[in-house]
Coordinates of C-alpha atoms in Angstrom, one line a residue:
M1 CA -112.3 140.1 -54.5
S2 CA -111.3 138.2 -51.3
P3 CA -111.9 134.5 -50.9
D4 CA -114.6 135.2 -48.3
D5 CA -116.7 137.0 -51.0
I6 CA -116.8 134.0 -53.3
T7 CA -119.7 131.5 -53.5
V8 CA -118.4 127.9 -54.1
L9 CA -120.6 125.3 -55.6
E10 CA -119.6 121.6 -55.7
M11 CA -119.7 120.1 -59.1
P12 CA -121.7 118.7 -60.7
I13 CA -124.4 121.2 -59.5
S14 CA -128.1 120.3 -59.4
E15 CA -130.1 121.0 -62.5
G16 CA -132.1 124.3 -62.5
I17 CA -130.1 125.8 -59.6
A18 CA -130.5 129.6 -59.4
V19 CA -127.2 131.5 -59.2
A20 CA -128.0 134.9 -57.6
R21 CA -124.5 136.4 -58.0
P22 CA -122.7 134.8 -60.9
E23 CA -119.9 137.4 -60.5
R24 CA -119.1 135.7 -57.2
L25 CA -119.3 132.1 -58.4
A26 CA -116.5 129.5 -58.2
L27 CA -116.7 125.8 -58.9
R28 CA -115.1 122.9 -56.9
F29 CA -114.6 119.8 -59.0
F30 CA -114.9 116.5 -57.2
G31 CA -111.5 115.0 -56.7
A32 CA -109.7 118.2 -57.6
E33 CA -107.9 120.5 -55.2
T34 CA -108.2 123.8 -56.9
L35 CA -111.3 126.0 -57.6
G36 CA -112.6 126.9 -61.0
H37 CA -112.8 130.7 -60.7
V38 CA -115.5 131.2 -63.3
W39 CA -116.5 134.5 -61.7
T40 CA -113.4 136.1 -63.3
F41 CA -114.9 135.8 -66.8
A42 CA -117.3 138.6 -65.9
Y43 CA -114.3 141.0 -66.2
L44 CA -112.7 141.6 -69.5
I45 CA -109.4 142.8 -68.0
R46 CA -107.8 140.4 -65.6
K47 CA -104.2 139.4 -64.8
G48 CA -102.7 136.1 -63.9
H49 CA -103.6 134.2 -60.8
K50 CA -101.7 132.5 -58.1
A51 CA -103.5 130.2 -55.6
G52 CA -106.8 131.6 -56.8
N53 CA -105.9 135.3 -56.2
W54 CA -106.9 137.2 -59.3
L55 CA -106.0 140.7 -60.2
I56 CA -109.0 142.2 -62.1
D57 CA -109.9 145.7 -63.3
E58 CA -113.4 146.2 -61.9
S59 CA -114.1 148.9 -64.5
S60 CA -114.0 146.1 -67.1
F61 CA -117.1 144.4 -65.7
C62 CA -119.3 143.0 -68.5
A63 CA -122.9 142.5 -67.5
N64 CA -123.5 140.5 -70.7
R65 CA -121.2 137.8 -69.3
L66 CA -123.3 137.0 -66.3
P67 CA -125.7 134.6 -68.0
V68 CA -122.6 133.0 -69.7
I69 CA -121.1 132.2 -66.3
T70 CA -124.2 130.4 -65.1
R71 CA -124.4 128.5 -68.4
F72 CA -120.8 127.5 -68.2
A73 CA -121.5 125.8 -64.8
E74 CA -124.6 124.1 -66.1
T75 CA -122.9 122.8 -69.2
L76 CA -119.9 121.4 -67.3
S77 CA -122.3 119.8 -64.9
R78 CA -124.3 118.2 -67.7
I79 CA -121.1 116.9 -69.3
M80 CA -119.9 115.4 -66.0
R81 CA -123.2 113.6 -65.5
T82 CA -123.8 112.3 -69.0
R83 CA -120.2 111.3 -69.7
S84 CA -119.3 110.1 -66.1
W85 CA -116.4 112.5 -66.0
S86 CA -114.1 112.6 -63.0
G87 CA -113.4 115.9 -61.3
R88 CA -110.0 116.0 -62.8
S89 CA -111.4 115.7 -66.3
A90 CA -113.9 118.5 -65.7
E91 CA -111.1 120.6 -64.2
G92 CA -109.0 120.0 -67.3
Q93 CA -111.9 121.1 -69.4
F94 CA -112.3 124.3 -67.4
A95 CA -108.6 124.9 -67.7
N96 CA -108.8 124.8 -71.5
I97 CA -111.7 127.2 -71.4
R98 CA -109.7 129.5 -69.2
F99 CA -106.7 129.5 -71.6
Y100 CA -109.1 130.4 -74.4
M101 CA -110.8 133.1 -72.5
N102 CA -107.5 134.7 -71.5
W103 CA -106.5 134.8 -75.2
V104 CA -109.9 136.2 -76.2
D105 CA -109.9 139.0 -73.6
K106 CA -106.2 139.8 -74.0
D107 CA -107.0 142.6 -76.5
G108 CA -110.5 143.4 -75.2
R109 CA -112.2 141.7 -78.1
G110 CA -114.4 139.1 -76.4
S111 CA -117.5 140.8 -75.3
E112 CA -119.7 138.7 -77.7
I113 CA -117.9 135.4 -77.1
W114 CA -120.3 132.7 -75.9
I115 CA -123.2 135.1 -76.3
D116 CA -123.4 135.1 -80.1
R117 CA -122.9 131.7 -81.7
D118 CA -121.3 132.9 -84.9
A119 CA -118.9 135.2 -83.1
T120 CA -117.8 132.3 -80.9
E121 CA -117.3 130.0 -83.9
A122 CA -115.3 132.7 -85.7
S123 CA -113.2 133.3 -82.6
L124 CA -112.4 129.5 -82.2
R125 CA -111.3 129.5 -85.8
E126 CA -108.8 132.3 -85.0
Y127 CA -107.8 130.5 -81.8
T128 CA -107.0 127.5 -83.9
Q129 CA -104.5 129.6 -85.9
E130 CA -103.1 130.9 -82.6
L131 CA -102.5 127.3 -81.4
T132 CA -100.9 126.4 -84.7
L133 CA -98.5 129.4 -84.3
Q134 CA -97.6 128.3 -80.8
V135 CA -96.8 124.8 -82.0
S136 CA -94.7 126.2 -84.9
T137 CA -92.7 128.3 -82.4
S138 CA -92.3 125.3 -80.0
K139 CA -94.4 127.1 -77.3
L140 CA -96.9 124.3 -77.3
K141 CA -96.7 120.6 -78.1
P142 CA -98.9 119.3 -81.0
K143 CA -100.7 117.0 -78.7
S144 CA -101.6 119.8 -76.2
A145 CA -102.8 122.1 -79.0
A146 CA -105.0 119.4 -80.5
L147 CA -106.5 118.5 -77.1
R148 CA -107.2 122.1 -76.3
Q149 CA -109.0 122.6 -79.6
Q150 CA -111.0 119.4 -79.3
S151 CA -111.9 120.1 -75.7
L152 CA -113.3 123.6 -76.7
L153 CA -115.2 122.3 -79.7
D154 CA -116.8 119.5 -77.6
F155 CA -117.7 122.0 -74.9
A156 CA -119.2 124.5 -77.5
R157 CA -121.4 121.8 -79.0
E158 CA -122.7 120.9 -75.6
Y159 CA -123.0 124.6 -74.7
Y160 CA -125.0 125.5 -77.8
E161 CA -126.6 122.0 -78.0
D162 CA -125.6 121.9 -81.7
D163 CA -123.5 119.0 -83.0
S164 CA -122.7 121.0 -86.2
F165 CA -120.7 123.6 -84.3
G166 CA -117.2 124.0 -85.7
K167 CA -117.6 121.4 -88.5
R168 CA -115.7 123.7 -90.9
I169 CA -112.8 124.4 -88.5
V170 CA -109.7 122.6 -89.5
R171 CA -108.7 120.0 -86.9
L172 CA -105.3 120.1 -85.4
T173 CA -103.5 116.7 -85.4
Q174 CA -101.6 115.1 -82.6
S175 CA -98.2 113.5 -82.9
S176 CA -97.9 109.8 -83.8
G177 CA -97.1 108.9 -80.2
D178 CA -100.4 110.2 -78.8
G179 CA -102.7 108.2 -76.6
T180 CA -102.0 105.6 -73.9
R181 CA -100.6 102.4 -75.1
A182 CA -101.9 99.3 -73.3
P183 CA -99.1 97.4 -71.5
D184 CA -97.8 94.1 -72.9
E185 CA -99.8 91.1 -71.9
G186 CA -96.9 89.5 -70.0
V187 CA -96.3 92.6 -67.8
L188 CA -100.0 92.9 -67.1
Q189 CA -100.4 89.3 -66.1
A190 CA -97.4 89.4 -63.9
F191 CA -98.7 92.5 -62.1
A192 CA -102.2 91.1 -61.8
G193 CA -100.7 87.9 -60.4
W194 CA -98.8 89.8 -57.7
M195 CA -101.8 91.8 -56.7
D196 CA -103.9 88.6 -56.5
E197 CA -101.3 86.9 -54.4
I198 CA -100.8 89.9 -52.0
F199 CA -104.6 90.5 -51.5
S200 CA -105.5 86.8 -51.1
T201 CA -102.6 86.1 -48.6
A202 CA -103.4 89.3 -46.6
A203 CA -107.1 88.5 -46.4
N204 CA -106.6 84.9 -45.5
T205 CA -104.0 85.7 -42.9
I206 CA -105.9 88.5 -41.2
L207 CA -109.4 87.1 -41.4
G208 CA -108.3 83.5 -40.7
H209 CA -106.1 84.7 -37.7
S210 CA -103.1 82.9 -39.1
A211 CA -99.7 83.1 -37.6
F212 CA -96.8 85.4 -38.7
P213 CA -94.4 85.5 -40.5
V214 CA -96.3 85.6 -43.8
A215 CA -95.2 84.2 -47.1
F216 CA -96.2 85.3 -50.6
N217 CA -95.8 82.8 -53.4
D218 CA -93.4 84.2 -55.9
R219 CA -95.2 85.3 -59.1
S220 CA -92.1 86.2 -61.1
G221 CA -91.7 82.7 -62.5
K222 CA -89.6 81.1 -59.7
I223 CA -91.6 77.9 -59.0
G224 CA -91.8 77.0 -55.3
H225 CA -90.0 80.2 -54.2
K226 CA -91.6 82.3 -51.5
I227 CA -91.1 85.9 -50.4
W228 CA -91.5 86.4 -46.6
L229 CA -93.0 89.3 -44.9
F230 CA -91.3 89.7 -41.5
P231 CA -92.6 91.8 -38.5
N232 CA -91.5 95.3 -37.4
G233 CA -92.1 96.8 -40.8
R234 CA -88.5 96.4 -41.9
S235 CA -87.7 96.0 -45.5
R236 CA -86.1 92.9 -46.9
K237 CA -82.9 94.8 -47.5
A238 CA -82.8 96.1 -44.0
L239 CA -83.4 92.7 -42.5
E240 CA -80.5 91.3 -44.5
N241 CA -78.2 94.0 -43.1
S242 CA -79.3 94.3 -39.5
R243 CA -78.8 92.3 -36.3
Y244 CA -82.5 91.9 -35.9
G245 CA -82.7 90.3 -39.4
A246 CA -80.1 87.8 -38.3
A247 CA -82.7 86.1 -36.2
W248 CA -84.7 85.1 -39.3
C249 CA -83.9 82.9 -42.3
I250 CA -84.8 85.2 -45.1
E251 CA -85.3 82.3 -47.6
T252 CA -87.4 79.9 -45.4
G253 CA -89.1 82.3 -42.9
R254 CA -88.1 80.3 -39.9
L255 CA -86.6 81.6 -36.6
R256 CA -82.9 80.6 -36.5
T257 CA -81.2 79.0 -33.6
T258 CA -78.8 81.0 -31.3
D259 CA -75.8 79.2 -32.8
E260 CA -76.9 80.1 -36.3
I261 CA -77.3 83.7 -35.4
H262 CA -74.0 83.8 -33.6
E263 CA -72.2 82.9 -36.8
T264 CA -73.6 86.0 -38.5
F265 CA -72.1 88.4 -36.0
K266 CA -68.5 89.2 -36.9
L267 CA -67.3 90.5 -33.5
S268 CA -63.9 90.1 -32.1
S269 CA -65.3 89.0 -28.7
E270 CA -66.9 85.6 -28.6
K271 CA -68.8 86.6 -25.4
H272 CA -70.3 89.7 -27.1
A273 CA -71.2 87.7 -30.2
R274 CA -73.2 85.1 -28.2
G275 CA -74.9 87.9 -26.2
H276 CA -76.0 89.7 -29.3
A277 CA -77.2 86.4 -30.8
W278 CA -79.3 85.6 -27.7
R279 CA -80.8 89.1 -27.5
A280 CA -81.7 89.1 -31.2
R281 CA -83.5 85.7 -31.0
S282 CA -85.3 86.7 -27.7
E283 CA -86.5 90.0 -29.3
A284 CA -87.7 88.2 -32.4
T285 CA -89.5 85.6 -30.3
R286 CA -91.2 88.3 -28.2
V287 CA -92.3 90.4 -31.2
I288 CA -93.7 87.4 -33.1
G289 CA -95.5 86.2 -30.0
E290 CA -97.2 89.6 -29.5
I291 CA -98.3 89.7 -33.2
N292 CA -99.8 86.2 -33.1
S293 CA -101.7 86.9 -29.8
N294 CA -103.1 90.3 -30.7
K295 CA -105.8 90.3 -33.4
Y296 CA -105.3 94.1 -34.0
H297 CA -101.5 94.3 -33.6
P298 CA -100.0 97.1 -35.8
E299 CA -98.2 94.5 -37.9
R300 CA -101.5 92.8 -38.7
L301 CA -103.1 96.2 -39.5
N302 CA -100.1 96.9 -41.7
L303 CA -100.6 93.6 -43.7
A304 CA -104.4 94.4 -43.9
A305 CA -103.5 97.8 -45.4
F306 CA -101.2 96.1 -47.9
G307 CA -104.1 93.8 -48.9
C308 CA -106.5 96.8 -49.3
L309 CA -104.1 98.6 -51.6
A310 CA -103.6 95.4 -53.7
F311 CA -107.3 95.0 -54.0
G312 CA -107.6 98.6 -55.2
A313 CA -105.2 97.7 -58.0
L314 CA -107.2 94.6 -58.8
F315 CA -110.4 96.6 -58.8
A316 CA -108.8 99.1 -61.3
L317 CA -107.7 96.1 -63.5
E318 CA -111.2 94.6 -63.4
T319 CA -113.4 97.7 -63.9
G320 CA -111.1 100.2 -65.8
L321 CA -112.5 103.0 -63.6
N322 CA -110.2 106.0 -63.4
Q323 CA -108.3 106.9 -60.3
A324 CA -110.5 109.9 -59.2
V325 CA -113.6 107.8 -59.4
I326 CA -112.1 104.9 -57.5
E327 CA -110.9 107.3 -54.7
G328 CA -114.4 108.8 -54.5
L329 CA -116.5 105.7 -54.4
E330 CA -118.9 105.6 -51.5
Y331 CA -119.8 102.7 -49.2
S332 CA -123.3 101.7 -48.3
D333 CA -124.5 99.0 -45.9
D334 CA -126.4 97.1 -48.6
L335 CA -123.3 96.9 -50.9
S336 CA -122.7 93.2 -50.2
E337 CA -126.2 92.3 -51.2
R338 CA -126.0 94.5 -54.3
I339 CA -122.8 92.8 -55.4
R340 CA -124.4 89.4 -55.1
R341 CA -127.5 90.4 -57.1
G342 CA -125.9 92.8 -59.5
K343 CA -127.7 93.2 -62.8
A344 CA -126.4 90.9 -65.6
V345 CA -124.8 93.1 -68.3
R346 CA -123.4 90.2 -70.2
A347 CA -123.5 86.4 -69.7
K348 CA -120.6 86.3 -67.3
F349 CA -120.6 89.9 -65.9
R350 CA -122.5 91.9 -63.4
G351 CA -123.1 95.7 -63.4
I352 CA -122.7 97.0 -59.8
K353 CA -124.2 100.4 -59.1
L354 CA -122.0 102.5 -56.9
R355 CA -121.9 106.2 -56.1
A356 CA -119.2 108.8 -56.2
A357 CA -119.6 112.5 -55.5
G358 CA -123.4 112.1 -55.5
K359 CA -123.6 110.5 -59.0
E360 CA -124.2 106.9 -60.0
V361 CA -121.3 104.9 -61.3
V362 CA -121.8 101.4 -62.8
A363 CA -118.8 99.1 -62.4
S364 CA -118.8 96.0 -64.6
I365 CA -117.2 93.0 -62.8
S366 CA -117.0 89.3 -63.8
L367 CA -118.6 86.6 -61.7
Q368 CA -115.2 85.3 -60.7
F369 CA -114.4 88.7 -59.2
I370 CA -117.4 88.8 -56.9
P371 CA -115.8 86.6 -54.1
Y372 CA -112.8 89.0 -54.2
F373 CA -115.0 92.0 -53.7
L374 CA -116.9 90.4 -50.8
R375 CA -113.6 89.4 -49.2
Y376 CA -112.4 92.9 -49.5
L377 CA -115.5 94.2 -47.6
E378 CA -114.6 91.8 -44.8
L379 CA -111.0 93.1 -44.7
R380 CA -112.4 96.7 -44.8
A381 CA -114.6 95.8 -41.8
Y382 CA -111.6 94.4 -40.0
I383 CA -109.5 97.6 -40.2
L384 CA -112.5 99.7 -39.2
R385 CA -113.4 97.5 -36.2
E386 CA -116.6 99.1 -34.9
E387 CA -116.2 102.4 -36.7
T388 CA -117.8 103.5 -39.9
H389 CA -116.6 105.4 -43.0
S390 CA -118.3 106.9 -46.0
K391 CA -115.6 105.9 -48.5
L392 CA -115.4 102.4 -50.0
F393 CA -111.7 102.1 -50.4
L394 CA -109.7 102.5 -47.1
T395 CA -106.2 101.8 -45.9
V396 CA -104.1 102.3 -42.7
D397 CA -101.4 105.0 -42.4
K398 CA -98.1 104.7 -40.5
S399 CA -99.7 105.7 -37.2
G400 CA -102.5 103.1 -37.5
V401 CA -105.2 105.5 -38.5
V402 CA -107.8 104.4 -41.1
T403 CA -107.7 106.7 -44.1
P404 CA -109.5 106.7 -47.5
F405 CA -107.5 106.2 -50.7
H406 CA -106.0 109.5 -51.8
T407 CA -103.9 110.5 -54.8
T408 CA -100.7 108.7 -53.6
W409 CA -102.3 105.4 -52.7
Y410 CA -101.1 103.7 -55.9
R411 CA -97.9 105.4 -57.0
K412 CA -96.5 105.9 -53.5
Q413 CA -98.1 103.7 -50.8
L414 CA -98.5 100.5 -52.8
K415 CA -95.1 101.0 -54.5
L416 CA -93.4 101.5 -51.1
R417 CA -94.9 98.4 -49.6
L418 CA -94.0 96.3 -52.7
E419 CA -90.4 97.5 -52.6
R420 CA -90.2 96.7 -48.8
V421 CA -90.8 93.0 -49.5
G422 CA -88.5 92.9 -52.5
I423 CA -91.2 92.9 -55.2
E424 CA -90.4 95.1 -58.2
F425 CA -92.9 97.8 -59.0
T426 CA -93.3 97.7 -62.7
G427 CA -94.4 101.3 -63.2
L428 CA -97.7 100.0 -64.5
G429 CA -99.7 103.2 -64.0
L430 CA -103.4 103.4 -63.5
R431 CA -103.8 105.1 -66.9
K432 CA -102.1 102.1 -68.5
I433 CA -104.3 99.7 -66.5
R434 CA -107.3 101.6 -67.8
A435 CA -105.9 101.4 -71.4
A436 CA -105.6 97.6 -70.9
K437 CA -109.2 97.3 -69.9
Q438 CA -110.3 99.5 -72.9
D439 CA -108.1 97.4 -75.2
Y440 CA -109.8 94.2 -73.9
L441 CA -113.3 95.7 -74.4
I442 CA -112.6 97.1 -77.8
R443 CA -111.5 93.7 -79.0
N444 CA -114.4 91.8 -77.5
T445 CA -117.3 94.3 -77.8
T446 CA -118.3 97.2 -80.0
P447 CA -116.7 100.7 -79.5
D448 CA -120.0 102.1 -78.1
V449 CA -120.3 99.4 -75.5
A450 CA -116.6 99.8 -74.6
A451 CA -117.0 103.5 -74.2
K452 CA -120.1 103.1 -72.1
L453 CA -118.5 100.6 -69.7
M454 CA -115.4 102.8 -69.4
G455 CA -117.4 105.9 -68.8
H456 CA -116.1 108.1 -71.5
S457 CA -117.0 109.1 -75.1
I458 CA -116.4 106.9 -78.1
T459 CA -114.0 109.6 -79.4
T460 CA -111.9 109.4 -76.2
A461 CA -112.0 105.6 -76.3
I462 CA -110.6 105.4 -79.8
R463 CA -108.2 108.4 -79.6
V464 CA -106.7 107.9 -76.1
Y465 CA -107.1 104.4 -74.9
S466 CA -107.3 102.1 -78.0
N467 CA -103.6 102.0 -79.0
G468 CA -103.2 98.4 -77.9
S469 CA -99.8 97.0 -76.7
R470 CA -96.6 96.9 -78.8
A471 CA -96.6 93.1 -78.5
T472 CA -100.1 92.8 -79.7
H473 CA -99.4 95.1 -82.6
V474 CA -96.4 93.0 -83.6
L475 CA -98.4 89.8 -83.4
E476 CA -101.3 91.2 -85.5
L477 CA -99.0 92.7 -88.1
G478 CA -97.3 89.3 -88.4
K479 CA -100.7 87.6 -88.9
Y480 CA -101.7 90.2 -91.4
L481 CA -98.5 89.9 -93.5
V482 CA -99.0 86.1 -93.5
S483 CA -102.6 86.5 -94.7
L484 CA -101.4 89.0 -97.4
E485 CA -99.1 86.3 -98.8
N486 CA -101.8 83.6 -98.7
T487 CA -104.2 85.8 -100.6
V488 CA -102.2 85.9 -103.8
L489 CA -102.5 82.7 -105.8
K490 CA -99.9 81.9 -108.4
S491 CA -102.0 79.6 -110.6
R492 CA -105.7 78.8 -111.3
K493 CA -105.4 75.0 -110.9
D494 CA -108.2 75.1 -108.3
E495 CA -110.3 77.6 -110.1
A496 CA -113.3 75.3 -110.2
E497 CA -113.6 75.7 -106.4
H498 CA -113.5 79.5 -106.5
V499 CA -116.4 81.9 -107.0
Q500 CA -115.3 84.8 -109.2
S501 CA -115.8 88.4 -108.0
S502 CA -115.2 91.9 -109.3
V503 CA -111.8 92.1 -107.6
G504 CA -110.7 88.4 -107.8
A505 CA -112.1 85.2 -106.4
C506 CA -113.7 83.7 -103.2
V507 CA -112.7 80.3 -101.8
E508 CA -115.8 80.0 -99.6
F509 CA -118.7 82.1 -100.8
N510 CA -121.4 83.3 -98.3
R511 CA -119.1 82.7 -95.3
P512 CA -117.3 86.0 -94.9
A513 CA -114.8 86.5 -92.0
S514 CA -112.6 89.4 -91.1
L515 CA -108.8 89.4 -91.4
H516 CA -106.8 89.4 -88.1
I517 CA -107.0 93.2 -87.9
N518 CA -109.5 95.9 -87.1
V519 CA -110.9 96.1 -90.6
P520 CA -112.4 99.4 -91.8
V521 CA -115.1 97.6 -93.8
V522 CA -117.1 94.6 -92.5
P523 CA -116.7 91.7 -95.0
K524 CA -119.9 91.1 -97.0
C525 CA -120.2 88.9 -100.1
E526 CA -122.3 91.6 -101.9
S527 CA -119.7 94.3 -101.1
T528 CA -116.6 94.9 -103.3
E529 CA -114.8 96.8 -100.5
G530 CA -115.8 94.2 -97.9
C531 CA -114.4 91.4 -100.1
L532 CA -110.9 92.9 -99.9
F533 CA -110.9 92.6 -96.1
C534 CA -112.2 89.0 -96.0
D535 CA -110.0 86.1 -95.2
K536 CA -111.8 84.0 -97.9
Y537 CA -110.6 86.5 -100.6
R538 CA -108.0 85.4 -103.1
I539 CA -106.5 86.9 -106.2
H540 CA -104.6 85.2 -109.0
A541 CA -101.3 86.6 -110.2
D542 CA -102.5 86.7 -113.8
E543 CA -103.8 89.2 -116.3
V544 CA -107.5 88.7 -115.5
D545 CA -107.4 89.3 -111.8
I546 CA -104.7 92.0 -111.9
R547 CA -106.8 94.0 -114.3
K548 CA -109.8 93.6 -112.0
L549 CA -107.9 95.0 -109.1
L550 CA -106.3 97.9 -111.0
S551 CA -109.7 98.7 -112.6
C552 CA -111.3 98.8 -109.1
R553 CA -108.6 101.2 -107.9
Y554 CA -109.0 103.4 -111.0
C555 CA -112.7 103.7 -110.6
L556 CA -112.6 104.5 -106.9
R557 CA -110.0 107.2 -107.4
L558 CA -111.9 108.8 -110.2
T559 CA -115.3 108.6 -108.6
F560 CA -114.4 110.2 -105.3
S561 CA -112.0 112.8 -106.7
T562 CA -115.0 113.9 -108.7
K563 CA -117.4 113.6 -105.9
G564 CA -115.1 115.5 -103.5
D565 CA -116.1 113.5 -100.5
V566 CA -113.1 114.4 -98.4
D567 CA -114.1 112.7 -95.1
F568 CA -114.7 109.4 -96.8
S569 CA -111.6 109.6 -98.9
D570 CA -109.5 110.3 -95.8
G571 CA -111.1 107.5 -93.9
V572 CA -112.5 104.2 -95.3
L573 CA -111.5 104.8 -98.9
G574 CA -107.9 105.6 -97.9
K575 CA -107.7 102.2 -96.2
V576 CA -109.3 100.4 -99.2
L577 CA -106.8 101.9 -101.6
T578 CA -104.0 101.0 -99.2
R579 CA -105.2 97.4 -99.1
I580 CA -105.2 97.4 -102.9
D581 CA -101.7 98.8 -103.1
E582 CA -100.5 96.1 -100.6
L583 CA -102.0 93.4 -102.8
L584 CA -100.4 94.9 -105.9
G585 CA -97.1 94.8 -104.0
E586 CA -97.5 91.1 -103.5
L587 CA -98.5 90.6 -107.1
R588 CA -95.4 92.5 -108.3
K589 CA -93.2 90.0 -106.4
V590 CA -94.7 87.3 -108.6
D591 CA -94.6 89.2 -112.0
G592 CA -93.7 92.8 -111.8
D593 CA -93.6 93.3 -115.5
L594 CA -97.1 92.1 -116.0
V595 CA -98.5 94.4 -113.2
A596 CA -96.6 97.4 -114.7
R597 CA -98.0 96.7 -118.2
I598 CA -101.6 96.3 -117.1
E599 CA -101.3 99.3 -114.8
R600 CA -100.2 101.5 -117.7
E601 CA -103.1 100.1 -119.9
V602 CA -105.7 100.9 -117.1
E603 CA -104.4 104.3 -116.0
E604 CA -103.4 105.7 -119.4
E605 CA -105.7 104.0 -121.9
E606 CA -108.7 103.2 -119.6
N607 CA -108.6 99.6 -120.8
L608 CA -110.6 98.3 -117.8
D609 CA -112.0 94.9 -116.9
A610 CA -115.5 94.3 -118.4
F611 CA -117.3 94.7 -115.0
W612 CA -115.6 98.0 -114.2
T613 CA -116.1 99.3 -117.8
T614 CA -119.9 98.7 -117.3
K615 CA -119.7 100.4 -113.9
M616 CA -118.0 103.4 -115.4
E617 CA -120.7 103.7 -118.1
Q618 CA -123.4 103.6 -115.5
L619 CA -121.8 106.3 -113.4
T620 CA -121.3 108.5 -116.5
A621 CA -125.0 108.0 -117.5
L622 CA -126.1 109.0 -114.0
G623 CA -124.0 112.2 -114.2
V624 CA -121.6 111.1 -111.3
L625 CA -118.6 111.4 -113.6

């Protein structure tokens, strides 16, 4: 089928749209360059594609697949709208579907796939085995296999509108290094500081009609040091090694005298040296005069573009929106007013409604960020002059033409401009910036609020973006180890101040507080498991409390091995048992022989603490054990 025969729909499509010829349907995902050739699924025999050119066997046409094609498009659209997916995310979802469909139809066994629910579920179970095989033969990385499986299962649940789909399919696991780790706080603050400095300086210089050359305050820790931006677009390195650069003092930004310039030219002829010095100073004087007398001089537009790019990075830091959404955000004439009166989503934040690819996007910004946003709109109006543009984020290319942000605005355009003025680009990618925002939200709000503000599912929030930074992990681990040591008491001299519990004692009853970690159980004074993760919890290194703790562990193991609650055992219970083992490790440091003796009495002789003996009798009477 030639490209002219294909009907292309922009995603997400409108609800209830009628597709007259599904076998001709292709999807264009917002922000993505390639098409989703969903029409090919109507043919059971097809070969690889290149640039959208598919080789199909028309005799393998399957009429039963036509409703499937339409439902694919509707499901993907629904996911994009409800989960605020970018075009790239939707395109990735479609790619995983395509991989699966190619595997299904390879041997001509997929005529019932996506038509019959049970057949689809059985096929996905077989596909899981195929992915496992590809991992074992190093054809596919564990992370890729797990993501393909999870992507298909998520899509199938939405397709069939059934959350129970695939519950019995064994989940593939990712490697330990999966997910995006948030950058360390120091790196993040340094980057944000530079972006703030560049944007503020650019906006103040351009909108305030200030004179060139321009100085940025050094944000790398050198107090009082400035980095100067000189005209003619030359990099700092080029200025240091050129005759033109000899006219300027790189460190102070002043125009040097003819005598000072003369000293920099190492020419054999004194006459030529002075001539070069005079011409260099004259040229620099002429250029700087033109820049400072022309409101729209190319050098001023160049600085304005630099400021716009820096604001784009600040906006990403502030909102956590992904790159495709930022690039697709649309401008409206009432945006300034909507920013000022944005709906309060929290005490110090505002939710600003924006649009991208025809769908609504809510960006959460702090009150302190509002003046930055309004200032950017002024800078945007400056580079547009009297023109208009539908996109919110704009910059200026080398020829002075206003262009919207595209895929290279951050990694290429911003990086190049930073390097030209001698500022190191840290390699802090937009994905890491998004992870930093997620990390902040997950620490200061609940997972569901964090996922909503970030525009993705809770599963994605936890799996991909909630790894934190290495420095934070080290700090939290240190705090946790200190709290572990403080929990174990070597004597009962202050016992009168403690309230006894089934696993030890409490130093401040009815005032529970979590440890300095993301605890799996919320501390509650009426909960044994919660008590273990409370910073008021204490345990004495003596026979009484050690027996309590070992009895608790024994009962938990026995109860849930009998009950067979695998999900709970692998999740919360596993962390509870780990916490108990950590406490026992600290107790062994005090009296290892005592712990070993009581452990043998509890595990082999069932000589439990009185509380846990009663608990066991109750469970036995109820038939649980």
